[in-house]
CSV table of C-alpha atoms in Angstrom, one decimal:
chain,number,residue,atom,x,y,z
A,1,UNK,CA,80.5,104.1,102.9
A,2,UNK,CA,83.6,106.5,102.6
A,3,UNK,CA,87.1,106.4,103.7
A,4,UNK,CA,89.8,109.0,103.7
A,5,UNK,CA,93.5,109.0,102.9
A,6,UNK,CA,96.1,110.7,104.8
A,7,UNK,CA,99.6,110.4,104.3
A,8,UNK,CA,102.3,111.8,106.4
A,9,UNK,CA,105.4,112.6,105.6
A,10,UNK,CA,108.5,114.9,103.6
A,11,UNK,CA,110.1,112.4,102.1
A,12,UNK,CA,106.6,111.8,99.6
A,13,UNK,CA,105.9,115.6,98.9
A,14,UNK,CA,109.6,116.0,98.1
A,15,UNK,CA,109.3,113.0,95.8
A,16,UNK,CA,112.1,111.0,97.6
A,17,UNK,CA,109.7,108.2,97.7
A,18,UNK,CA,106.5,106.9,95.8
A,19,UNK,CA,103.2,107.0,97.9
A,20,UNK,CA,102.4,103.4,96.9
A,21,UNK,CA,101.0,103.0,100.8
A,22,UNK,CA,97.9,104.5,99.0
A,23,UNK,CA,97.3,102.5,95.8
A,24,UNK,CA,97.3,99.3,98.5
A,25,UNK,CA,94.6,100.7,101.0
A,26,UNK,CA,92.3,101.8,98.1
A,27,UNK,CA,92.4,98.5,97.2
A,28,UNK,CA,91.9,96.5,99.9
A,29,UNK,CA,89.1,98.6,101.2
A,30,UNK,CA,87.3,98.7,97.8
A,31,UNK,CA,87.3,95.2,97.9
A,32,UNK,CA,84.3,95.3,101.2
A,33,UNK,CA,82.8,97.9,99.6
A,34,UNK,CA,84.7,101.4,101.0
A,35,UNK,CA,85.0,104.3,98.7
A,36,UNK,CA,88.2,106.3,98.5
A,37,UNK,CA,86.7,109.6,98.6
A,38,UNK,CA,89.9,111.5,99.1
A,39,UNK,CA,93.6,110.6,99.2
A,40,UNK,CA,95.8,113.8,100.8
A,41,UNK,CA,99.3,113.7,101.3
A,42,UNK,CA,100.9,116.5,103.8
A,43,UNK,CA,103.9,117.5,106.1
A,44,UNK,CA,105.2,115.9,109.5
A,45,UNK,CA,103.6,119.3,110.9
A,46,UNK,CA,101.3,119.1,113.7
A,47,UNK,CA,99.0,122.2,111.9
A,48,UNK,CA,98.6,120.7,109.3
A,49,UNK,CA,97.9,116.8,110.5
A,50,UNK,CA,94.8,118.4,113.3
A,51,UNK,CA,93.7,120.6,110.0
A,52,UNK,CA,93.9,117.1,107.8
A,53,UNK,CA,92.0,115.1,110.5
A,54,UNK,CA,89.3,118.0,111.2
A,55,UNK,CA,88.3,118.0,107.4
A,56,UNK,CA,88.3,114.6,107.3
A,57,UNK,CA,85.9,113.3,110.0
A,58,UNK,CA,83.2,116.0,108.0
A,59,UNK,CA,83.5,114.1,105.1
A,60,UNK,CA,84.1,110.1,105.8
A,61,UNK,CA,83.1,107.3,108.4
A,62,UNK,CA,86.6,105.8,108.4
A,63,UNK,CA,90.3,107.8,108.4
A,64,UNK,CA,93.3,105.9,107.3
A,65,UNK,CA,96.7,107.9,108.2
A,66,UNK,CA,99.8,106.1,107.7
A,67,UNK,CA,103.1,107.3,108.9
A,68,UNK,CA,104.5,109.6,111.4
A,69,UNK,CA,104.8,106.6,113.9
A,70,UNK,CA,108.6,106.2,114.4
A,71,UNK,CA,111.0,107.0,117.6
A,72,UNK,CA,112.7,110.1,116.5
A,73,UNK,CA,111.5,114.0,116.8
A,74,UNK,CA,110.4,114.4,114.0
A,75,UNK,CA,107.7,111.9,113.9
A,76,UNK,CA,105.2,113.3,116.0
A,77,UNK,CA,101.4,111.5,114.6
A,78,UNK,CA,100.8,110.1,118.0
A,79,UNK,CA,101.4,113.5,119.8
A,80,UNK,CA,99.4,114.9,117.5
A,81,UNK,CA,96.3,112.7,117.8
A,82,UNK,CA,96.4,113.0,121.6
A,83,UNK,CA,96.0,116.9,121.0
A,84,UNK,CA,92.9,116.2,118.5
A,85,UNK,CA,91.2,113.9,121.0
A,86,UNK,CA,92.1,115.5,123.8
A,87,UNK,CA,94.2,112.7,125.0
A,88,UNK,CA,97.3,111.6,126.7
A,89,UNK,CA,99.9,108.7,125.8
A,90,UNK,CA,100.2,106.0,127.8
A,91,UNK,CA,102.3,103.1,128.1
A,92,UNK,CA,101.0,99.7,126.4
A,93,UNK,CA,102.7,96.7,128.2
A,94,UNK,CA,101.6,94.6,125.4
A,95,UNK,CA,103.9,96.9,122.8
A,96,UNK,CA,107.2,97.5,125.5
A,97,UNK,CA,107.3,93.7,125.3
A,98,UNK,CA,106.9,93.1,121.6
A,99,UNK,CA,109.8,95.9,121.4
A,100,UNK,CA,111.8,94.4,123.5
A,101,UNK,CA,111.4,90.4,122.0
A,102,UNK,CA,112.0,91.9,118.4
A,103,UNK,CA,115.3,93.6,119.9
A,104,UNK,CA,116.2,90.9,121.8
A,105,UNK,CA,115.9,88.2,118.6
A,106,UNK,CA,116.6,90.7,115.3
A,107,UNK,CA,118.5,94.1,116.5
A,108,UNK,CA,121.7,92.5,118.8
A,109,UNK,CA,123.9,94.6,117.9
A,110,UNK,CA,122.3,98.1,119.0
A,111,UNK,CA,121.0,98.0,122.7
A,112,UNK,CA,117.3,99.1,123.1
A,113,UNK,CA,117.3,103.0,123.9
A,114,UNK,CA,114.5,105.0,125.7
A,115,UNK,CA,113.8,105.9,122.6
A,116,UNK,CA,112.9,102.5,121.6
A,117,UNK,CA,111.0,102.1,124.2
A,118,UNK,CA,108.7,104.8,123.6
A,119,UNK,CA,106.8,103.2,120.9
A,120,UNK,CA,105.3,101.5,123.1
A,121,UNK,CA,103.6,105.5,123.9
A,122,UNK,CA,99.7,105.2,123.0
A,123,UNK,CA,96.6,107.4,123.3
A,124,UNK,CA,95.0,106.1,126.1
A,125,UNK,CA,91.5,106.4,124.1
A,126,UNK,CA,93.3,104.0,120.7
A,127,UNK,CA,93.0,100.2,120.3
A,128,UNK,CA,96.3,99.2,120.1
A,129,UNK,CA,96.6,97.2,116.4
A,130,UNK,CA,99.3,94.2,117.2
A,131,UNK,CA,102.2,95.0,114.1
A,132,UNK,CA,104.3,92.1,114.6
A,133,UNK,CA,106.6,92.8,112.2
A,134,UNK,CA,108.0,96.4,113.8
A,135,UNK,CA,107.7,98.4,116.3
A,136,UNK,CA,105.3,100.8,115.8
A,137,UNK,CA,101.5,99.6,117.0
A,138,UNK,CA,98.9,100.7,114.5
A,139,UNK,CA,95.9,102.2,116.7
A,140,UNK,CA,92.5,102.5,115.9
A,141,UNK,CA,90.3,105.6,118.0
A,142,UNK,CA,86.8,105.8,117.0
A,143,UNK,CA,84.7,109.1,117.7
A,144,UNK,CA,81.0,110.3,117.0
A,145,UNK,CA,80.7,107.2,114.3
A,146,UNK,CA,84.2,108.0,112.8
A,147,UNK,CA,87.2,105.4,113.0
A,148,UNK,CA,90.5,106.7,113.0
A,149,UNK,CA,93.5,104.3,112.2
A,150,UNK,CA,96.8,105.4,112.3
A,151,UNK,CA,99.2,103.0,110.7
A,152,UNK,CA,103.0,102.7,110.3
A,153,UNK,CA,104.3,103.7,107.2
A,154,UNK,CA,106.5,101.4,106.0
A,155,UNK,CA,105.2,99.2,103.2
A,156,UNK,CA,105.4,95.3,104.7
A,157,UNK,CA,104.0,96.3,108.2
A,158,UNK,CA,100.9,99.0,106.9
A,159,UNK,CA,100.0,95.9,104.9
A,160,UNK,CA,100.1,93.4,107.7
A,161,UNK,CA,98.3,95.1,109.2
A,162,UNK,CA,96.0,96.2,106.8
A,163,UNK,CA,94.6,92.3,106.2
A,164,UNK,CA,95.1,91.1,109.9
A,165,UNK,CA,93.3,93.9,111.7
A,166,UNK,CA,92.0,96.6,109.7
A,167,UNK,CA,90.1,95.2,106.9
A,168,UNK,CA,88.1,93.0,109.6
A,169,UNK,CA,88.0,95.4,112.6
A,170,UNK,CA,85.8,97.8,109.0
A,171,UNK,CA,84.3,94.6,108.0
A,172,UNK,CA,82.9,93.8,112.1
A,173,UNK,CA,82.0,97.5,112.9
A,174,UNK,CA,80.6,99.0,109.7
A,175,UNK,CA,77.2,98.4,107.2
A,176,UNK,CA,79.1,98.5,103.9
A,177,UNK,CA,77.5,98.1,100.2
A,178,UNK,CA,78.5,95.8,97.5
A,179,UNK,CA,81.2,97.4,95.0
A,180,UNK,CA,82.0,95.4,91.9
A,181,UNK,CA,84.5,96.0,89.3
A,182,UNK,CA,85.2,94.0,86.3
A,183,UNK,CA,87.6,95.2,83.6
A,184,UNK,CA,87.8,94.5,80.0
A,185,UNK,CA,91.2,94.8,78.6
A,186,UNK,CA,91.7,95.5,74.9
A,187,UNK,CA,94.2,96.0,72.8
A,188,UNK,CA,95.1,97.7,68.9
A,189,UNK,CA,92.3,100.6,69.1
A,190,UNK,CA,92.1,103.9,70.3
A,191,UNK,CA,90.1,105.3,72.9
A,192,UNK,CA,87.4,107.5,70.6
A,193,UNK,CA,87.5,104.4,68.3
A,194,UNK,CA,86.7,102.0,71.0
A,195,UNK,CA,83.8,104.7,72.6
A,196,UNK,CA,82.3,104.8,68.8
A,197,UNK,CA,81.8,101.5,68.5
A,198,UNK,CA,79.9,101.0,71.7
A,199,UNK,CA,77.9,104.6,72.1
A,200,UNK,CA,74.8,102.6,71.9
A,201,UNK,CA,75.8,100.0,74.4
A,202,UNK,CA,77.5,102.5,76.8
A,203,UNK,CA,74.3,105.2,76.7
A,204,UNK,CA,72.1,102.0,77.6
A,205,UNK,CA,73.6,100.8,80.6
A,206,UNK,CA,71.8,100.6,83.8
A,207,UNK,CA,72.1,103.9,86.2
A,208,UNK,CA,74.2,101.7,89.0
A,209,UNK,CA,76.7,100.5,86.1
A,210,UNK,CA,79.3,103.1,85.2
A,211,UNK,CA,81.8,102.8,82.6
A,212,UNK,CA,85.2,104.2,82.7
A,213,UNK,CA,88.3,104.3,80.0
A,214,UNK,CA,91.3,103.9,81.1
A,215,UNK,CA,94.0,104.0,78.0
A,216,UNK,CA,97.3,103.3,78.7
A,217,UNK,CA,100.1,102.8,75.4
A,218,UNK,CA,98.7,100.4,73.1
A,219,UNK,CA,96.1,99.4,75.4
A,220,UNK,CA,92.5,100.6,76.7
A,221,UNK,CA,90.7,99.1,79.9
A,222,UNK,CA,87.0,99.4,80.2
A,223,UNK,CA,86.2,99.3,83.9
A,224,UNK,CA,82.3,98.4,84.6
A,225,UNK,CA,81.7,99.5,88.4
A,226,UNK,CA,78.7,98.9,90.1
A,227,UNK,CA,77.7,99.2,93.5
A,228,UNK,CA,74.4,98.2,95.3
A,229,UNK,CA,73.2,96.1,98.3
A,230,UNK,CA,72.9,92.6,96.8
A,231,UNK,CA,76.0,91.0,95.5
A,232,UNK,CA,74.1,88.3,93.2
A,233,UNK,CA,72.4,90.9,91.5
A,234,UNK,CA,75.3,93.0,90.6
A,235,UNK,CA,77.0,89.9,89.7
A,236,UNK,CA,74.7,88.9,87.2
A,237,UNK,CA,74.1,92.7,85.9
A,238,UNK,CA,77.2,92.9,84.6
A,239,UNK,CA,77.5,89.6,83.3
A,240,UNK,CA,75.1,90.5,80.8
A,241,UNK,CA,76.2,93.6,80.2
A,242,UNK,CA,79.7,92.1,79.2
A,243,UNK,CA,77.8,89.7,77.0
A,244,UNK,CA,76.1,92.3,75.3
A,245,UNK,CA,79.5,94.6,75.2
A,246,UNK,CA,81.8,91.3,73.3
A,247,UNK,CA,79.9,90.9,70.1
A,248,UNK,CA,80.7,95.0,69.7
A,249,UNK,CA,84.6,94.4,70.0
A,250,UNK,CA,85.2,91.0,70.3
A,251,UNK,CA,88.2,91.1,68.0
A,252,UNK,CA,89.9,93.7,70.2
A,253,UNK,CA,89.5,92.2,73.6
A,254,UNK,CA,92.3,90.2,75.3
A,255,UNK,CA,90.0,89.2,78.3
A,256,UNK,CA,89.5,90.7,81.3
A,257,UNK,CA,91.9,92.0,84.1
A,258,UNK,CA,90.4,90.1,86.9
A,259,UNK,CA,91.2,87.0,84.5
A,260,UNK,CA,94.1,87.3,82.4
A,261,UNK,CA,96.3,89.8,81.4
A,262,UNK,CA,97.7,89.8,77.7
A,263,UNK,CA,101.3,88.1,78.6
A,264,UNK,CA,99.1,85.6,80.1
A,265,UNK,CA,97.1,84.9,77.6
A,266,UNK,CA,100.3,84.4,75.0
A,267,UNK,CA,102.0,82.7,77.5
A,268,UNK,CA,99.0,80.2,77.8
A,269,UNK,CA,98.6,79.7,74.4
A,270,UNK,CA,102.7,78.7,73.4
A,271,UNK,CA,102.0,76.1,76.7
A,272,UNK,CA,99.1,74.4,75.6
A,273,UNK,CA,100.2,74.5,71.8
A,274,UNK,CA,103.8,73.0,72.8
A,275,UNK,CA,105.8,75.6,71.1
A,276,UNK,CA,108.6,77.2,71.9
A,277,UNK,CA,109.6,81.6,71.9
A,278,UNK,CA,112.6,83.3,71.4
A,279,UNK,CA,113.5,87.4,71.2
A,280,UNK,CA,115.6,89.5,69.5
A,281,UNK,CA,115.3,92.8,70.7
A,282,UNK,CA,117.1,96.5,69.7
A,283,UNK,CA,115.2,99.8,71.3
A,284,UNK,CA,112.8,97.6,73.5
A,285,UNK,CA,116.1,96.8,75.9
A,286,UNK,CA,114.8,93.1,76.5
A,287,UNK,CA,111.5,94.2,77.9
A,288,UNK,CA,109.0,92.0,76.2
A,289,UNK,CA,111.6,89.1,77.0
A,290,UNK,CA,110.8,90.4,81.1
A,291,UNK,CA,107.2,90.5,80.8
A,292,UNK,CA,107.0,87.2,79.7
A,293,UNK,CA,109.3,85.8,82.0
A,294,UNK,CA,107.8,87.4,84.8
A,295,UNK,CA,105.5,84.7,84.5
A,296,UNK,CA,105.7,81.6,86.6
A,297,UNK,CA,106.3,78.2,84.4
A,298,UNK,CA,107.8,80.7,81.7
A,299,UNK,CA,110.4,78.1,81.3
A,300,UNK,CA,108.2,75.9,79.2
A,301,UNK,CA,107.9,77.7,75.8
A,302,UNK,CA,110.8,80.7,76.8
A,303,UNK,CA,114.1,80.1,75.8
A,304,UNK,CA,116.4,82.7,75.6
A,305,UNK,CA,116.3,87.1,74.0
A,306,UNK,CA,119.2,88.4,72.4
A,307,UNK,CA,119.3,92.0,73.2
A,308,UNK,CA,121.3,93.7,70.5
A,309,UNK,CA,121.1,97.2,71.1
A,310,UNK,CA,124.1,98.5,68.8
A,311,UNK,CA,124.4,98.2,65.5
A,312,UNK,CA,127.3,96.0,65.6
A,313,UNK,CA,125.9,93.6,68.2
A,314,UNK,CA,123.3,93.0,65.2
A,315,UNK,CA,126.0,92.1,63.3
A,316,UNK,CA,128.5,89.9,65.5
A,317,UNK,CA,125.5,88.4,67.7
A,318,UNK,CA,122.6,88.0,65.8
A,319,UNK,CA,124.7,87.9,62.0
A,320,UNK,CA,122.4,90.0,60.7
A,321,UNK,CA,124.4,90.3,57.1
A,322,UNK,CA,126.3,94.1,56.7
A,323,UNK,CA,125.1,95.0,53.7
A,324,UNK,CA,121.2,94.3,54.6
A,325,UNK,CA,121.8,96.8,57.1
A,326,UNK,CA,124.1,99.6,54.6
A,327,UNK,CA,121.2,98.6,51.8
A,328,UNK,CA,118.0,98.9,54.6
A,329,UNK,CA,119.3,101.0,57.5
A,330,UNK,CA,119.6,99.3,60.7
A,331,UNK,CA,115.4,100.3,61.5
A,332,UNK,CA,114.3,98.7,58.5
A,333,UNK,CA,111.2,96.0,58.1
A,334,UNK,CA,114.7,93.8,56.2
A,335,UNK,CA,116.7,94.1,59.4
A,336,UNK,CA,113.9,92.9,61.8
A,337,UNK,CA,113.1,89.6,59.6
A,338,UNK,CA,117.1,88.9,59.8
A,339,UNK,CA,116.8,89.2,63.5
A,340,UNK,CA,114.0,87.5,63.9
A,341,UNK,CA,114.8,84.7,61.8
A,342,UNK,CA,118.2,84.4,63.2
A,343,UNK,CA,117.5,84.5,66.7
A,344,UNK,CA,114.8,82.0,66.1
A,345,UNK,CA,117.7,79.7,64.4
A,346,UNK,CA,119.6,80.4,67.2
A,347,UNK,CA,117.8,79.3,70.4
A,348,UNK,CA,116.0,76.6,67.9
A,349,UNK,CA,112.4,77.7,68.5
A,350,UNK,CA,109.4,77.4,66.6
A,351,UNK,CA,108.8,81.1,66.8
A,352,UNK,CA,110.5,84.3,67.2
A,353,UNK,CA,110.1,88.0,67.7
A,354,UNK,CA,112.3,90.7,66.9
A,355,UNK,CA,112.1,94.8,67.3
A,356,UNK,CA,114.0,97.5,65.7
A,357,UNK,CA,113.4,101.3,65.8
A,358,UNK,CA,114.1,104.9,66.8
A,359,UNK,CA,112.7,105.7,70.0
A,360,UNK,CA,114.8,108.8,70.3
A,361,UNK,CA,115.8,111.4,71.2
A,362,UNK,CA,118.1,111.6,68.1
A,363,UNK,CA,118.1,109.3,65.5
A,364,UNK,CA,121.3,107.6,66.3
A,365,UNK,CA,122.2,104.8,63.3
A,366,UNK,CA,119.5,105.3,61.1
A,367,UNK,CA,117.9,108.0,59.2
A,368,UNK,CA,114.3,106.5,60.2
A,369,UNK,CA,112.0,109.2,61.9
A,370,UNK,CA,111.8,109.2,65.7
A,371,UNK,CA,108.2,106.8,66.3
A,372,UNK,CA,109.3,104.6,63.7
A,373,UNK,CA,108.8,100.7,64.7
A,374,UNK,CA,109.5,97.6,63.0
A,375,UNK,CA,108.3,94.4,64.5
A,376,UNK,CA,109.1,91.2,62.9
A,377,UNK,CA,108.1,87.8,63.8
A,378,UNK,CA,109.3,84.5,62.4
A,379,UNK,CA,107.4,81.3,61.8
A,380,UNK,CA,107.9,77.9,61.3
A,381,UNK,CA,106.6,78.7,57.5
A,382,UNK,CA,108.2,81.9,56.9
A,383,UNK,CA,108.9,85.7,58.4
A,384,UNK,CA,107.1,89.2,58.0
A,385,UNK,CA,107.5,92.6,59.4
A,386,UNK,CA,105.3,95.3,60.7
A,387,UNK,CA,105.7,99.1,60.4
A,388,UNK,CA,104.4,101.8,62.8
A,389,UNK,CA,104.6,104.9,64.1
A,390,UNK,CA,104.7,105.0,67.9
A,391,UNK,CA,104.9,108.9,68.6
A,392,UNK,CA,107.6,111.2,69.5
A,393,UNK,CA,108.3,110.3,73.7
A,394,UNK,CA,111.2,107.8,73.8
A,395,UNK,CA,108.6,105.4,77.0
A,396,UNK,CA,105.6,105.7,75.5
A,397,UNK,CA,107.0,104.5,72.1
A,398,UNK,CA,109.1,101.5,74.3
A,399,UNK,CA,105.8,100.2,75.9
A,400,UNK,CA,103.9,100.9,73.0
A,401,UNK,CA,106.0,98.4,70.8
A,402,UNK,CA,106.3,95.9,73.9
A,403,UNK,CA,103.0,96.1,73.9
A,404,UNK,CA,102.2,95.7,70.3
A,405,UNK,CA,104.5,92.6,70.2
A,406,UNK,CA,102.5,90.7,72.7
A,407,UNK,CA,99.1,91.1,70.1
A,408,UNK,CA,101.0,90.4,67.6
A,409,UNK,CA,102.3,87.1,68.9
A,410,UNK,CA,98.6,86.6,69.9
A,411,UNK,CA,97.2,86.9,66.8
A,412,UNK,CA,99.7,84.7,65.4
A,413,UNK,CA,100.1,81.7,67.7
A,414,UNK,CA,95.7,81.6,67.6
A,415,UNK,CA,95.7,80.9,63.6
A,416,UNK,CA,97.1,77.2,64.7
């Protein structure tokens, strides 16, 4: 079963705002087995909406369009769907009186207008989809097998609505197949190293499992999809797939994404070990210190970052001696054990994690290359560095090192 996409709107082809409306629907109908088969995004034009919906209903069984749907002008989806279907708008009771409660509780300050009160303007031919938290009604017309929802576009009421109508109104009306994903996240190998290593795995998969790499800074994904009519069986097909695919890179993988993500998995480990973390970061800005944190209970082994971006911050904060840093240079494998050490004596935890390096785009205190990384972490036994070479964009060597300091800290805290 297939679904379509459409997203209304200047604001999103001007790049004021991020289509993230998108990434949610995908999701949520992927999960009862609907395919995205196209995602478009396109003007507050009338021409080009009727062209959007006509292509559509060739290709799909279910159109999602989401915004277009306020008071003003220049919103004109509904007008626009009563010209497609041939339709006029009509006054929904239900709607005028939601309007007027949420105005009458939230919005005491601004009368209600006629404007307001023409949200509550439907095709006469649309279900009206109940969106208590605004005032714009998603609707939901249906025509020669195809559904059309139109749905508001800001974020909090699409995806109300979404879960409390949508997804079961799909789930009630439509045969839909089994689609299962399960994702293997790895970490410390490249993408054509990874595919190398499991040619003979991946060539031999069944003809309903596909495989997909999705690499991303320091990480790959493997994504097993399959679809089919019986949920056991797929369920149990990839399960022995994986089994097969672990012994091949075993040491790379961090578990899966449907499980537990790398931060996780160090944040498990410092928990049920009893030990305690502390950061010292430079070019990372105090982002491995906000992944893990992000984290709910991070409290427990997370005690404090220093985030000594300048040289002399290094110095005053963190002591890292002067002359280590004259003798070294401030992105040096000697200056990352001082910070690490120190931070760790600092916030008086067992372990700690420092980073120093040039991410660019000039070189700034140090004479290092631009890529160059030094990770250090200190242990209850000792400290050690790590040097590497992260590439020449200034993000992509940040999350690369962030990245690279969770393994690390992996690898480290599983030895005990």
């Amino acid at each position: 079963m297939l679904a379509e996409i459409i997203t209304i709107g200047d604001e999103i082809l001007i790049g004021q705002i991020v289509d993230t409306n998108s990434v949610f629907i995908s999701k949520e109908l992927n999960k009862i087995g609907v395919s995205v088969y196209q995602i478009t995004s396109i003007q507050d034009d009338k021409e080009h909406i009727l062209q959007a919906l006509e292509d559509a209903k060739k290709r799909v069984q279910v159109v999602i369009i989401t915004g277009g749907l306020g008071p003003t002008k220049d919103d004109i989806t509904k007008h626009t769907l009563c010209e497609f279907f041939n339709d006029t708008l009509v006054e929904d009771t239900g709607v005028l009186a939601h309007v007027e409660e949420l105005f009458k509780k939230y919005i005491t300050s601004t009368p209600i207008s006629d404007i307001n009160k023409k949200q509550a303007l439907v095709p006469s031919k649309a279900t009206v989809l109940h969106n208590a938290f605004g005032t714009a009604p998603g609707m939901w017309i249906q025509e020669n097998g195809v559904a059309f929802v139109s749905l508001p576009g800001v974020p909090y009421e699409m995806k109300n609505l979404m879960t409390d109508k949508v997804i079961p109104k799909i789930i009630s009306d439509f045969n839909r197949p089994f689609i299962l994903h399960r994702t293997v996240v790895t970490y410390g190998l490249g993408e054509s190293a990874i595919a190398e290593k499991i040619e003979d795995w991946e060539n031999n998969l069944p003809a309903f499992i596909k495989l997909a790499y999705l690499p991303n800074l320091g990480k790959v994904r493997l994504r097993l999809s399959a679809k089919g009519s019986n949920k056991q069986e797929l369920e149990e097909a990839v399960e022995a797939e994986l089994k097969k695919l672990y012994p091949l890179i075993g040491d790379i993988v961090y578990g899966t994404e449907d499980e537990e993500t790398l931060e996780q998995v160090v944040a498990k480990l410092f928990t049920e070990k009893n030990l305690t973390l502390s950061t010292a970061e430079s070019f990372t800005g105090g982002k491995i210190a906000e992944q893990l944190t992000a984290l709910p209970g991070a409290s427990a082994y997370f005690k404090g970052s220093v985030v000594s971006y300048a040289t002399e911050a290094k110095i005053n904060v963190l002591k890292v001696p002067r002359d280590v840093i004259v003798t070294y240079s401030v992105v040096s494998a000697e200056v990352a054990m001082e910070m690490a050490e120190n931070v760790r004596h600092l916030f008086k935890t067992h372990y700690a994690i420092a980073t120093t390096g040039n991410a660019g785009p000039t070189k700034g205190d140090s004479d290092a290359e631009i890529g160059t990384v030094f990770i250090a972490i200190a242990t209850p036994s000792g400290v050690y560095a790590h040097e590497f070479n992260m590439g020449n964009h200034r993000e992509r060597i940040v999350e690369k090192s962030v990245n690279k300091a969770l393994e690390l800290l992996q690898k480290e805290i599983s030895k005990i």
